[in-house]
XYZ file of C-alpha atoms in Angstrom:
233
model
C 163.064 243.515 -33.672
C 164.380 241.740 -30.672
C 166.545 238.912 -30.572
C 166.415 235.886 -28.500
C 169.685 235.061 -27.084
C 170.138 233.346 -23.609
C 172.897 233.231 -21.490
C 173.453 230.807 -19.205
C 174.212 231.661 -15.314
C 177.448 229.288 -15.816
C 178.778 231.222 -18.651
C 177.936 234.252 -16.956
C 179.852 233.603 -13.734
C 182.873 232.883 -16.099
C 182.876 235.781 -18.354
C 181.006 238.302 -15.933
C 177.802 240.009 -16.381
C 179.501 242.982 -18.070
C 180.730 241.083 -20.659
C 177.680 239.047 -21.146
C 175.281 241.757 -21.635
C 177.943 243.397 -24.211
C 178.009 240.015 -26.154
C 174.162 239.834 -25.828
C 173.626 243.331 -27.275
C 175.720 243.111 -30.204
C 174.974 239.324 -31.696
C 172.308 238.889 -34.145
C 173.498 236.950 -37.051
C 175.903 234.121 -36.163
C 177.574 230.720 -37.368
C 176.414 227.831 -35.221
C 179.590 226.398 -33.200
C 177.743 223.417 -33.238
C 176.422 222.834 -36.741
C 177.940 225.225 -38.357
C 175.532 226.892 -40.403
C 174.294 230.447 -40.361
C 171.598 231.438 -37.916
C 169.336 234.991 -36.289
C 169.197 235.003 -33.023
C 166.150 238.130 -34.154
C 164.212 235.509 -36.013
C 165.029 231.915 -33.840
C 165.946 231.286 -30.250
C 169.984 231.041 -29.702
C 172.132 230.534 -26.600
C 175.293 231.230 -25.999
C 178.862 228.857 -25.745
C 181.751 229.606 -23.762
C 184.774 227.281 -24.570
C 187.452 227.264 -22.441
C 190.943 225.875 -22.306
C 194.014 226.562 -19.887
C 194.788 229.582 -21.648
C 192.498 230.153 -24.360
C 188.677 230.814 -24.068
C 186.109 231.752 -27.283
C 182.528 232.959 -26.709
C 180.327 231.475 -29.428
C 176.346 231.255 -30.438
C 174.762 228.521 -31.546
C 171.129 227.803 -32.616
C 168.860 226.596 -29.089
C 167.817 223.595 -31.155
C 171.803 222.238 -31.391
C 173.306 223.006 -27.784
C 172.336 223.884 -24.587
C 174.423 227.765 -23.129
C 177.112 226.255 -21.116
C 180.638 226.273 -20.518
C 182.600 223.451 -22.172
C 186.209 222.562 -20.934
C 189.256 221.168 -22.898
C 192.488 219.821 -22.204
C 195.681 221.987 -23.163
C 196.081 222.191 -26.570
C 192.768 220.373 -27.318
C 191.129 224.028 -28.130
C 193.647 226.578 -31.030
C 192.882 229.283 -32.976
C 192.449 229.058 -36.636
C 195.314 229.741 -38.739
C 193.635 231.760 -41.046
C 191.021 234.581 -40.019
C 188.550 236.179 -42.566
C 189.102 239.715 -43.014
C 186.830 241.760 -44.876
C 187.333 245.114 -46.001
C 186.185 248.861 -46.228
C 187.468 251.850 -47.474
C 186.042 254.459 -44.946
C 187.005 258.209 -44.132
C 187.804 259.390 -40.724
C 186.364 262.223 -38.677
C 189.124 264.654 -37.240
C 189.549 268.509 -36.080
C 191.344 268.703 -39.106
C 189.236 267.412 -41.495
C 188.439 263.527 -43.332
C 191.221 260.865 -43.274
C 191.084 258.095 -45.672
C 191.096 254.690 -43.850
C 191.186 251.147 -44.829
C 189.288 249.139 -42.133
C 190.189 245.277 -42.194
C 187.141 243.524 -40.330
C 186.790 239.841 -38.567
C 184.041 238.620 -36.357
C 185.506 235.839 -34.008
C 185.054 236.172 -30.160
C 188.444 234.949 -29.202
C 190.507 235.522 -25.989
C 193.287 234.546 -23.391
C 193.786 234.865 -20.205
C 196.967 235.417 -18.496
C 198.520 234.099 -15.260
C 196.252 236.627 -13.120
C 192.858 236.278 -15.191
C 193.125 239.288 -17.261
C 191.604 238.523 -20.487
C 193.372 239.984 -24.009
C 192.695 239.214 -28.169
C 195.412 237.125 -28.946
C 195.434 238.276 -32.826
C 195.093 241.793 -31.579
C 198.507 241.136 -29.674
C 200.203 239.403 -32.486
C 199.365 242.130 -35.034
C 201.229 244.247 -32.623
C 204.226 242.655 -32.508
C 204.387 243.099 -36.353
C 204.299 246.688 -36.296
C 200.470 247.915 -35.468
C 199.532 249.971 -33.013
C 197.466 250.641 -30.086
C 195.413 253.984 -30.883
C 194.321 256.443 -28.144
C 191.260 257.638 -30.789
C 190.162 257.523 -34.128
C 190.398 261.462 -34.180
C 194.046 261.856 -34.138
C 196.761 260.446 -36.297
C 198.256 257.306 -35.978
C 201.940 256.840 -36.042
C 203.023 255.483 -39.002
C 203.461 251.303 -39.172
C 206.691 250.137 -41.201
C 206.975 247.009 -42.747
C 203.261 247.346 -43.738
C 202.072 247.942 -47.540
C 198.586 248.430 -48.969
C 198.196 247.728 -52.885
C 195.064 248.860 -54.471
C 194.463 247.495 -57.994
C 194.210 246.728 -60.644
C 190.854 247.373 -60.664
C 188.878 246.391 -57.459
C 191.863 244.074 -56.309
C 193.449 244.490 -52.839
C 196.524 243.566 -50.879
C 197.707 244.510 -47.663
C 201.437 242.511 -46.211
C 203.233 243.417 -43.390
C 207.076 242.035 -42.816
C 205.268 238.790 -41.849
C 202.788 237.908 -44.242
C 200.060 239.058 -46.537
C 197.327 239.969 -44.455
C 194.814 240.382 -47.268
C 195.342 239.122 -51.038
C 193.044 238.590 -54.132
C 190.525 240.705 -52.296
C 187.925 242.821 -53.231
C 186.669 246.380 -51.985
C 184.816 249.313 -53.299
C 186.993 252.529 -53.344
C 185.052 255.684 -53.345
C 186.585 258.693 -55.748
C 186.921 260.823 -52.833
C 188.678 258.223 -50.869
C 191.109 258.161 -53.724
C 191.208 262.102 -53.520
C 192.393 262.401 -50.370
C 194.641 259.369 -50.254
C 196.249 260.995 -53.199
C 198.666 263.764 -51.856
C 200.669 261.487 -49.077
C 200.202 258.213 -50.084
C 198.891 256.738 -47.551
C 196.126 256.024 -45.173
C 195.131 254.900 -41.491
C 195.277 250.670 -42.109
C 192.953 249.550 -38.792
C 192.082 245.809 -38.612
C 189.187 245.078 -35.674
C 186.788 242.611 -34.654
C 183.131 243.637 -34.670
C 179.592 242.416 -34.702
C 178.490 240.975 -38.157
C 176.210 243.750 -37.930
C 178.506 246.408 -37.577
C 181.125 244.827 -40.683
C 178.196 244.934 -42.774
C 176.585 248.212 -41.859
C 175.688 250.145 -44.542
C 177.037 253.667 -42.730
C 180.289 253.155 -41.268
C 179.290 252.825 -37.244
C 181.476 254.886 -35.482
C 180.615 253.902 -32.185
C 181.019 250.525 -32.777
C 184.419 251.400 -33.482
C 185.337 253.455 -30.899
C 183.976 251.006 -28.437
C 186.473 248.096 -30.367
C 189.075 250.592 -30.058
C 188.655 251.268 -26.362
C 188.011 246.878 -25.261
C 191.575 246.288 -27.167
C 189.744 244.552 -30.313
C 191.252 247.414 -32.789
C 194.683 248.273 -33.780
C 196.342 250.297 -36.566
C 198.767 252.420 -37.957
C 199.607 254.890 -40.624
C 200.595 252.595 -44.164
C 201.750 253.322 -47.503
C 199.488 253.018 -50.738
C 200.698 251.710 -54.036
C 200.133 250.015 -57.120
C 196.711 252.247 -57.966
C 195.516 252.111 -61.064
């Protein structure tokens, strides 16, 4: 099934046509920016919203019947981020030469950016969670270094935690933890914490998508690190 998602030639000449057709290609459920409610762009027509501040830009979707696709412009200040983001989780294993790592993927699906003083574009919460100890990964193959100040806590039950020096990250959630998982978290301790923004699609694929995770990896929208485990039950 298709989906019917335009994209404005205004919005385009702002973002670029790269960008555009990536952001096309990946959207099919969304949350109306404009009336907030949930939408598919496979089964209704949607467009496309860039809003843009000095500063601070956020490509959005919104149902054809409640906005036109344009670009909107606000003062300084007038357009923040949200103070609190939506993290779901997944307890996933990783491919590697030297066998399955057990990883605990932290997903959100905003479409956030800046831009700095000569246009380069980054993910501002991306950047953040690196100052607090995260790390930018080369692949998803090979270790990552290990992140201090960062704890994972895994029960009782189905609960789950995850803090870092700064603030809990993740608390009174949920997330299914496979027996293997546990099996091969077991012997260190620990596993590869990775927090990312992805597609709806993609957080709620049934397989783990791979590529869509490599590709976050690679356009700076994933970060991670090697964390403890405690507290299992």
């Amino acid at each position: 099934m298709t989906t019917s998602l335009t994209i404005g030639s205004e919005v385009i000449d702002r973002v670029g046509l790269r960008k555009a057709a990536e952001f096309q290609a990946r959207v099919t459920t969304f949350e109306c920016v404009e009336c907030g409610t949930a939408g598919d762009a496979r089964l209704e027509p949607a467009v496309v919203v860039l809003r843009t501040s000095p500063g601070l830009s956020h490509l959005g979707v919104a149902h054809q019947r409640c906005a036109d696709s344009e670009v909107r412009e606000y003062g300084q200040g007038d357009l923040v981020l949200s103070d609190e983001v939506d993290l779901i989780p997944r307890a996933i294993g990783l491919p590697s030469p030297h066998g399955i790592r057990p990883a605990l993927l932290l997903a959100c699906e905003e479409e956030i950016t800046f831009s700095d003083g000569d246009g380069r574009s980054y993910d501002p919460y991306m950047k953040q969670l690196l100052t607090e100890g995260l790390h930018q990964l080369p692949s998803l193959d090979k270790a990552a270094p290990p992140s201090l100040g960062w704890q994972i806590r895994i029960g009782p039950g189905m609960a789950l935690r995850v803090d870092s020096r700064e603030r809990p990250y993740l608390s009174d959630g949920e997330v299914y933890v496979p027996p293997v998982w546990m099996q091969l978290m077991a012997p260190v301790g620990a596993v590869t914490l990775l927090i990312a923004r992805l597609s709806r699609e993609d957080i709620y694929a049934v397989q783990p998508p791979f590529r869509a995770y490599a590709s976050a990896l690679k356009n700076g929208h994933m970060v991670g690190g090697q964390v403890s485990v405690q507290g299992v039950s």
